[in-house]
């Protein structure tokens, strides 16, 4: 299959980095299509842990060309800091391509993120404070800076000055430092020579690769339930991590896509504010967090934990047109006597198996659980479905049934090799 989208089917942190790395080893291009350094993908290769923020997971596979597409917002300080870190560890970053149309996160938008959160008072969104939202807002307001602007200094300086004037007023009002437009411009322009060799027309690169019969994996940051249009608004990210975002963020048409793979944990987690019907706020939730190492790869924040939510997964399957699910962290559930699965909600006394119409109803939804038998065996060494304990196999089969989408692979540990492939995606 020459074109595969890999995205999050829950609230993020599902293990997309590992899934992208696993599938991407057999592709020609891995294309990051949305978001910025507000999320991290963790990949373990030969026992070595790599945390990627802006770099596509394909950077870790020889022979793969990693591409940062137009839908991504790029903090140049973070990008080159990450490149330097990877190169120091022996990773070849010379293959990296960067869309000329990708937007740049200027220093003032990191401050604007702080200013916006201060202004919200107790009504926090839970932003990571990395300037992602303000940069997407500038993009929509048509005052953003793009990578291509680095090669036109006079125009970039004029854009920075125009954008920064009203922002400095806001920053001063919330006791944050105003910035000098000349200093900001000089800092951004200092990256021009380093950026130039990697700049490309990402849409042309990807479409040409598909025309030649090449294989392309589209890597999504964040997740379906954080989508600006289809997530739990306003507790969402500022981009489209759904399948449609892969198309608009890269510049390819829908007829070019062959598979859409949603990555889902065998349980559920969420970072930041917002509704979470299956959240466990007791000792069981603390235990699940400890077992799964549920702390943000980018922020270090503890993740909220809960049981698997089939309503959310069915919604993700519908919104994205999922053809497959990569189920991750099944090994974390070993040792529980029973494992609950949310198969429906009760909203205002009525049962529903679909996502509630409005956010108020979703926030008040009470999960309807089905208790499945647990298993005690360590499954981290299993490499085929038949090697799993009977109860673990039954759990996976039931998740497949209630999610209404086939489970293509099962993660039983953090490493590349700790995966059970039930149905090959690539020939």
Coordinates of C-alpha atoms in Angstrom, one line a residue:
X1 CA 0.0 0.0 0.0
X2 CA 1.8 3.2 -1.1
X3 CA 0.1 5.8 1.1
X4 CA -0.7 5.2 4.8
X5 CA -1.9 7.7 7.4
X6 CA -1.0 7.0 11.0
X7 CA -2.9 9.1 13.6
X8 CA -4.1 9.1 17.2
X9 CA -7.5 7.6 17.9
X10 CA -7.9 8.9 21.5
X11 CA -6.5 12.0 23.2
X12 CA -2.8 11.6 22.2
X13 CA 0.1 9.7 23.8
X14 CA -1.1 6.4 22.3
X15 CA 2.2 5.3 21.0
X16 CA 2.1 6.9 17.5
X17 CA 5.9 7.3 17.5
X18 CA 6.4 3.6 17.8
X19 CA 3.7 2.8 15.3
X20 CA 5.1 5.2 12.8
X21 CA 8.6 3.9 13.3
X22 CA 7.4 0.3 12.9
X23 CA 5.5 0.9 9.7
X24 CA 7.8 3.6 8.4
X25 CA 10.8 1.4 8.2
X26 CA 9.3 -0.1 5.1
X27 CA 8.4 3.2 3.4
X28 CA 10.3 5.8 1.3
X29 CA 9.0 8.9 3.0
X30 CA 7.6 9.7 6.5
X31 CA 5.7 13.0 6.4
X32 CA 4.7 15.0 9.6
X33 CA 1.6 16.8 8.6
X34 CA 0.3 18.9 11.6
X35 CA 1.1 20.4 15.0
X36 CA 4.5 21.4 16.3
X37 CA 6.7 20.8 19.3
X38 CA 3.7 20.6 21.7
X39 CA 3.8 16.8 21.5
X40 CA 6.5 14.2 21.6
X41 CA 6.8 10.8 19.9
X42 CA 8.9 8.3 21.8
X43 CA 10.7 5.6 19.8
X44 CA 12.9 2.8 21.3
X45 CA 15.5 1.4 18.9
X46 CA 18.0 -1.3 20.1
X47 CA 17.3 -0.3 23.7
X48 CA 17.9 3.4 23.0
X49 CA 15.1 5.8 23.7
X50 CA 14.5 8.7 21.3
X51 CA 12.0 11.4 22.0
X52 CA 11.1 13.4 18.9
X53 CA 9.2 16.6 18.9
X54 CA 9.4 18.2 15.5
X55 CA 11.4 15.6 13.6
X56 CA 9.4 12.8 11.9
X57 CA 9.9 9.3 13.2
X58 CA 11.4 8.4 9.8
X59 CA 14.6 10.2 10.8
X60 CA 15.5 7.0 12.7
X61 CA 15.2 4.7 9.7
X62 CA 18.0 4.4 7.1
X63 CA 16.8 5.1 3.5
X64 CA 13.7 6.9 4.6
X65 CA 13.3 10.6 3.7
X66 CA 11.6 12.5 6.6
X67 CA 9.5 15.5 5.6
X68 CA 8.0 18.4 7.7
X69 CA 5.0 19.5 5.7
X70 CA 3.1 22.7 5.4
X71 CA 0.6 22.0 8.1
X72 CA 3.3 22.0 10.8
X73 CA 4.3 25.0 12.8
X74 CA 8.0 25.1 13.3
X75 CA 10.0 26.6 16.2
X76 CA 13.4 26.9 14.6
X77 CA 15.3 26.9 17.9
X78 CA 13.7 23.6 18.8
X79 CA 14.1 22.1 15.4
X80 CA 17.9 22.7 15.2
X81 CA 18.3 21.8 18.9
X82 CA 16.7 18.5 18.1
X83 CA 18.8 18.0 15.0
X84 CA 22.0 18.7 17.0
X85 CA 20.9 16.2 19.7
X86 CA 20.1 13.5 17.1
X87 CA 23.3 14.0 15.2
X88 CA 25.3 13.8 18.5
X89 CA 23.7 10.3 18.9
X90 CA 24.7 9.3 15.4
X91 CA 21.4 9.9 13.6
X92 CA 21.8 11.2 10.0
X93 CA 19.6 14.3 9.7
X94 CA 20.9 15.4 6.3
X95 CA 17.9 13.7 4.6
X96 CA 15.4 16.1 6.4
X97 CA 13.1 18.1 4.1
X98 CA 11.1 21.1 5.3
X99 CA 8.1 22.7 3.4
X100 CA 8.7 26.3 2.3
X101 CA 5.1 27.0 3.3
X102 CA 5.3 25.7 6.9
X103 CA 4.7 28.5 9.4
X104 CA 7.4 29.6 11.9
X105 CA 6.7 30.0 15.6
X106 CA 8.3 33.4 16.5
X107 CA 9.5 34.1 20.0
X108 CA 6.7 36.4 20.7
X109 CA 4.1 33.7 20.2
X110 CA 5.5 31.7 23.1
X111 CA 4.9 34.7 25.3
X112 CA 1.4 35.2 23.8
X113 CA 0.6 31.6 24.9
X114 CA 1.4 32.6 28.4
X115 CA -0.5 35.8 28.1
X116 CA -3.6 34.0 26.9
X117 CA -3.5 31.5 29.7
X118 CA -3.2 34.3 32.3
X119 CA -6.1 36.1 30.8
X120 CA -8.3 33.0 31.1
X121 CA -7.9 32.9 34.9
X122 CA -9.5 29.7 36.2
X123 CA -10.8 28.7 32.7
X124 CA -7.5 27.1 31.5
X125 CA -7.2 25.2 28.3
X126 CA -4.1 23.4 29.4
X127 CA -1.8 24.6 26.6
X128 CA 1.8 23.5 26.6
X129 CA 2.9 27.2 26.3
X130 CA 5.0 26.6 23.2
X131 CA 3.3 29.2 21.0
X132 CA 1.4 26.7 18.9
X133 CA -2.1 28.2 19.2
X134 CA -1.0 31.8 18.6
X135 CA 1.0 30.8 15.6
X136 CA -2.0 29.0 14.0
X137 CA -4.1 32.0 14.9
X138 CA -1.6 34.3 13.0
X139 CA -1.8 31.9 10.1
X140 CA -5.6 32.3 10.0
X141 CA -5.3 36.0 10.5
X142 CA -2.9 36.1 7.6
X143 CA -0.1 37.8 9.6
X144 CA 2.0 34.6 10.0
X145 CA 5.6 34.0 9.1
X146 CA 6.5 31.2 6.8
X147 CA 9.8 29.4 6.2
X148 CA 10.1 31.0 2.7
X149 CA 10.1 34.4 4.4
X150 CA 13.6 33.7 5.8
X151 CA 15.0 34.3 2.3
X152 CA 13.4 37.7 2.0
X153 CA 14.8 39.7 4.9
X154 CA 13.1 43.0 4.2
X155 CA 9.7 41.4 3.9
X156 CA 10.2 39.4 7.0
X157 CA 11.2 42.4 9.1
X158 CA 8.1 44.3 7.9
X159 CA 5.9 41.3 8.8
X160 CA 7.4 41.0 12.3
X161 CA 7.1 44.7 13.0
X162 CA 3.4 44.7 11.9
X163 CA 2.5 41.5 13.9
X164 CA 4.5 42.5 17.0
X165 CA 3.1 46.0 17.6
X166 CA -0.4 44.9 18.9
X167 CA 1.1 41.8 20.6
X168 CA 3.5 44.0 22.7
X169 CA 0.5 45.9 24.0
X170 CA -1.0 42.7 25.2
X171 CA 2.2 41.4 26.7
X172 CA 2.7 44.6 28.7
X173 CA -0.9 44.4 30.0
X174 CA -0.2 41.1 31.6
X175 CA 3.3 42.0 32.9
X176 CA 5.2 40.0 30.3
X177 CA 8.2 41.6 28.5
X178 CA 7.7 43.4 25.2
X179 CA 10.0 42.3 22.4
X180 CA 12.1 44.4 20.0
X181 CA 11.0 43.6 16.4
X182 CA 14.6 44.1 15.1
X183 CA 16.0 41.6 17.6
X184 CA 13.3 39.1 16.8
X185 CA 13.9 39.5 13.0
X186 CA 17.7 39.1 13.4
X187 CA 17.2 36.0 15.4
X188 CA 14.9 34.4 12.9
X189 CA 17.1 35.4 9.9
X190 CA 20.1 33.8 11.5
X191 CA 18.6 30.4 10.6
X192 CA 18.3 31.2 6.9
X193 CA 21.5 29.5 5.8
X194 CA 20.9 26.4 7.9
X195 CA 17.3 26.1 6.6
X196 CA 18.0 26.6 2.9
X197 CA 19.4 23.1 2.1
X198 CA 16.3 21.4 3.5
X199 CA 13.6 23.6 2.0
X200 CA 11.2 22.0 -0.5
X201 CA 7.8 22.0 -2.1
X202 CA 6.4 19.2 0.2
X203 CA 3.3 18.7 -1.9
X204 CA 5.4 18.2 -5.1
X205 CA 7.9 15.9 -3.3
X206 CA 5.1 13.6 -1.9
X207 CA 3.0 13.5 -5.0
X208 CA 6.0 12.8 -7.2
X209 CA 7.0 9.9 -4.8
X210 CA 3.5 8.4 -5.1
X211 CA 3.6 8.8 -8.9
X212 CA 6.8 6.8 -9.0
X213 CA 5.2 4.0 -7.0
X214 CA 6.9 5.0 -3.7
X215 CA 5.5 4.4 -0.3
X216 CA 4.6 7.4 2.0
X217 CA 3.6 7.3 5.6
X218 CA 1.8 10.4 6.9
X219 CA 2.5 10.9 10.6
X220 CA 0.0 12.8 12.8
X221 CA 0.7 14.6 16.0
X222 CA -1.8 14.9 18.8
X223 CA -5.0 12.9 18.2
X224 CA -8.6 12.7 17.0
X225 CA -10.2 13.9 20.3
X226 CA -7.9 16.9 20.2
X227 CA -8.8 18.0 16.7
X228 CA -9.9 21.6 16.4
X229 CA -13.1 20.7 14.6
X230 CA -13.8 17.2 15.8
X231 CA -12.3 17.0 19.3
X232 CA -13.6 18.0 22.7
X233 CA -13.6 21.8 22.0
X234 CA -12.3 24.0 23.5
X235 CA -10.0 21.6 25.2
X236 CA -8.3 20.8 21.9
X237 CA -5.1 21.5 19.9
X238 CA -5.0 24.2 17.2
X239 CA -4.6 21.9 14.2
X240 CA -6.4 18.9 12.5
X241 CA -4.7 15.7 13.6
X242 CA -7.4 13.7 11.8
X243 CA -7.1 12.1 8.3
X244 CA -8.4 15.2 6.6
X245 CA -5.5 17.2 8.1
X246 CA -3.0 14.8 6.5
X247 CA -4.4 15.8 3.1
X248 CA -4.6 19.6 3.7
X249 CA -1.4 19.7 5.7
X250 CA 0.6 18.0 3.0
X251 CA -1.1 18.9 -0.2
X252 CA -2.3 15.5 -1.5
X253 CA -5.7 14.4 -2.6
X254 CA -7.9 11.9 -0.8
X255 CA -7.8 9.5 -3.8
X256 CA -4.1 8.9 -3.0
X257 CA -4.6 7.3 0.4
X258 CA -4.8 3.6 0.8
X259 CA -4.9 2.9 4.5
X260 CA -5.8 5.0 7.6
X261 CA -4.4 3.6 10.8
X262 CA -5.6 4.8 14.2
X263 CA -3.3 4.2 17.2
X264 CA -5.1 3.4 20.4
X265 CA -3.9 2.3 23.9
X266 CA -5.4 -0.8 25.5
X267 CA -6.7 1.7 28.0
X268 CA -7.1 5.5 27.7
X269 CA -5.2 8.6 28.9
X270 CA -5.5 12.3 28.6
X271 CA -3.3 15.3 29.4
X272 CA -4.6 18.7 30.4
X273 CA -8.2 19.9 30.9
X274 CA -11.4 18.7 29.4
X275 CA -14.0 15.9 29.8
X276 CA -12.8 12.3 30.1
X277 CA -15.7 9.9 30.8
X278 CA -13.7 6.8 31.8
X279 CA -11.2 8.7 34.0
X280 CA -10.0 6.9 37.1
X281 CA -9.4 9.3 40.0
X282 CA -8.7 6.7 42.6
X283 CA -5.8 4.4 43.5
X284 CA -6.5 2.2 40.4
X285 CA -5.9 5.3 38.2
X286 CA -2.6 6.0 40.1
X287 CA -1.6 2.4 39.6
X288 CA -2.4 2.5 35.9
X289 CA -0.3 5.7 35.6
X290 CA 2.6 4.1 37.3
X291 CA 2.4 0.8 35.4
X292 CA 2.2 2.6 32.0
X293 CA 4.8 5.3 32.8
X294 CA 2.1 7.9 31.9
X295 CA 4.0 11.1 32.0
X296 CA 4.2 13.5 29.0
X297 CA 7.2 13.1 26.7
X298 CA 7.3 16.8 26.1
X299 CA 6.0 18.4 29.3
X300 CA 6.6 15.7 31.9
X301 CA 3.0 16.3 33.1
X302 CA 1.2 13.3 34.6
X303 CA -1.4 11.9 32.3
X304 CA -5.0 11.3 33.5
X305 CA -5.8 7.6 33.1
X306 CA -8.9 5.5 32.5
X307 CA -10.3 2.3 31.0
X308 CA -10.6 1.7 27.2
X309 CA -13.5 3.8 25.8
X310 CA -15.0 2.1 22.7
X311 CA -17.4 5.1 22.1
X312 CA -14.4 7.3 21.5
X313 CA -12.7 4.7 19.3
X314 CA -15.8 4.2 17.2
X315 CA -16.0 7.9 16.8
X316 CA -12.4 8.1 15.7
X317 CA -13.1 5.2 13.2
X318 CA -16.0 7.2 11.7
X319 CA -14.3 10.6 11.6
X320 CA -11.1 9.3 10.0
X321 CA -12.4 6.4 8.0
X322 CA -10.0 4.1 9.9
X323 CA -9.1 0.9 8.1
X324 CA -6.9 -0.5 10.9
X325 CA -6.1 0.0 14.6
X326 CA -2.6 -0.4 16.1
X327 CA -3.3 -1.3 19.7
X328 CA -0.5 -0.4 22.1
X329 CA 0.5 -1.1 25.7
X330 CA -1.5 -4.3 26.1
X331 CA 1.3 -5.5 28.4
X332 CA 0.4 -2.8 31.0
X333 CA -2.9 -4.5 31.7
X334 CA -1.3 -7.8 32.9
X335 CA -2.1 -8.5 36.5
X336 CA -5.6 -7.2 36.7
X337 CA -8.3 -9.7 37.8
X338 CA -10.8 -8.0 35.5
X339 CA -10.5 -5.3 32.9
X340 CA -13.5 -3.0 32.3
X341 CA -14.3 -1.7 28.8
X342 CA -16.6 1.2 28.3
X343 CA -19.1 0.1 25.5
X344 CA -21.6 2.9 25.9
X345 CA -22.6 6.1 27.8
X346 CA -25.6 7.0 29.9
X347 CA -26.5 10.7 29.2
X348 CA -29.5 12.2 31.0
X349 CA -30.7 8.7 31.9
X350 CA -30.6 7.4 28.3
X351 CA -28.0 4.9 26.9
X352 CA -26.1 5.8 23.8
X353 CA -23.4 4.0 21.9
X354 CA -22.4 7.1 19.9
X355 CA -20.6 10.3 20.7
X356 CA -23.1 12.8 22.4
X357 CA -24.2 15.6 20.2
X358 CA -22.8 18.5 22.4
X359 CA -19.9 18.9 24.7
X360 CA -22.1 19.5 27.8
X361 CA -23.7 16.1 27.3
X362 CA -20.3 14.5 26.8
X363 CA -18.9 16.1 30.0
X364 CA -21.8 14.6 31.9
X365 CA -21.7 11.2 30.3
X366 CA -21.5 8.2 32.6
X367 CA -19.6 5.2 31.2
X368 CA -21.4 1.8 30.8
X369 CA -18.8 -0.8 31.5
X370 CA -18.5 -4.4 30.4
X371 CA -16.2 -6.4 32.7
X372 CA -13.7 -8.8 30.9
X373 CA -11.5 -11.4 32.5
X374 CA -7.9 -10.3 33.2
X375 CA -4.7 -12.2 32.9
X376 CA -1.6 -12.5 35.1
X377 CA 1.1 -13.6 32.6
X378 CA 3.9 -11.4 31.4
X379 CA 3.2 -11.0 27.7
X380 CA 6.1 -8.7 26.8
X381 CA 7.9 -11.6 25.1
X382 CA 4.9 -12.7 22.9
X383 CA 5.4 -12.2 19.2
X384 CA 2.3 -13.9 17.8
X385 CA -1.3 -13.6 18.7
X386 CA -1.5 -17.3 19.6
X387 CA 1.2 -16.8 22.2
X388 CA -1.0 -14.4 24.2
X389 CA -3.0 -15.8 27.1
X390 CA -6.6 -16.8 26.3
X391 CA -8.0 -13.8 28.3
X392 CA -5.7 -11.3 26.5
X393 CA -6.8 -12.7 23.1
X394 CA -10.4 -12.4 24.2
X395 CA -9.8 -8.8 25.3
X396 CA -8.3 -7.9 21.9
X397 CA -11.1 -9.6 20.1
X398 CA -13.7 -7.8 22.1
X399 CA -12.0 -4.4 21.6
X400 CA -12.0 -5.1 17.8
X401 CA -15.7 -5.9 17.9
X402 CA -16.8 -2.9 19.9
X403 CA -14.5 -0.5 18.0
X404 CA -15.9 -1.8 14.6
X405 CA -12.4 -1.8 13.1
X406 CA -9.8 -4.5 12.8
X407 CA -6.9 -4.5 15.2
X408 CA -3.9 -4.8 12.8
X409 CA -1.1 -5.0 15.4
X410 CA -0.6 -5.2 19.2
X411 CA 2.1 -3.6 21.2
X412 CA 3.4 -5.6 24.1
X413 CA 6.4 -3.4 25.1
X414 CA 8.2 -0.2 24.1
X415 CA 10.8 -1.6 21.7
X416 CA 10.4 -1.9 17.9
X417 CA 10.4 -5.7 18.2
X418 CA 7.8 -5.9 21.0
X419 CA 4.9 -5.9 18.5
X420 CA 2.5 -8.6 17.3
X421 CA 1.5 -8.1 13.7
X422 CA -1.8 -9.7 12.9
X423 CA -2.3 -8.3 9.4
X424 CA 0.6 -6.9 7.4
X425 CA 0.0 -3.3 6.2
X426 CA 2.7 -3.3 3.6
X427 CA 3.5 -6.1 1.2

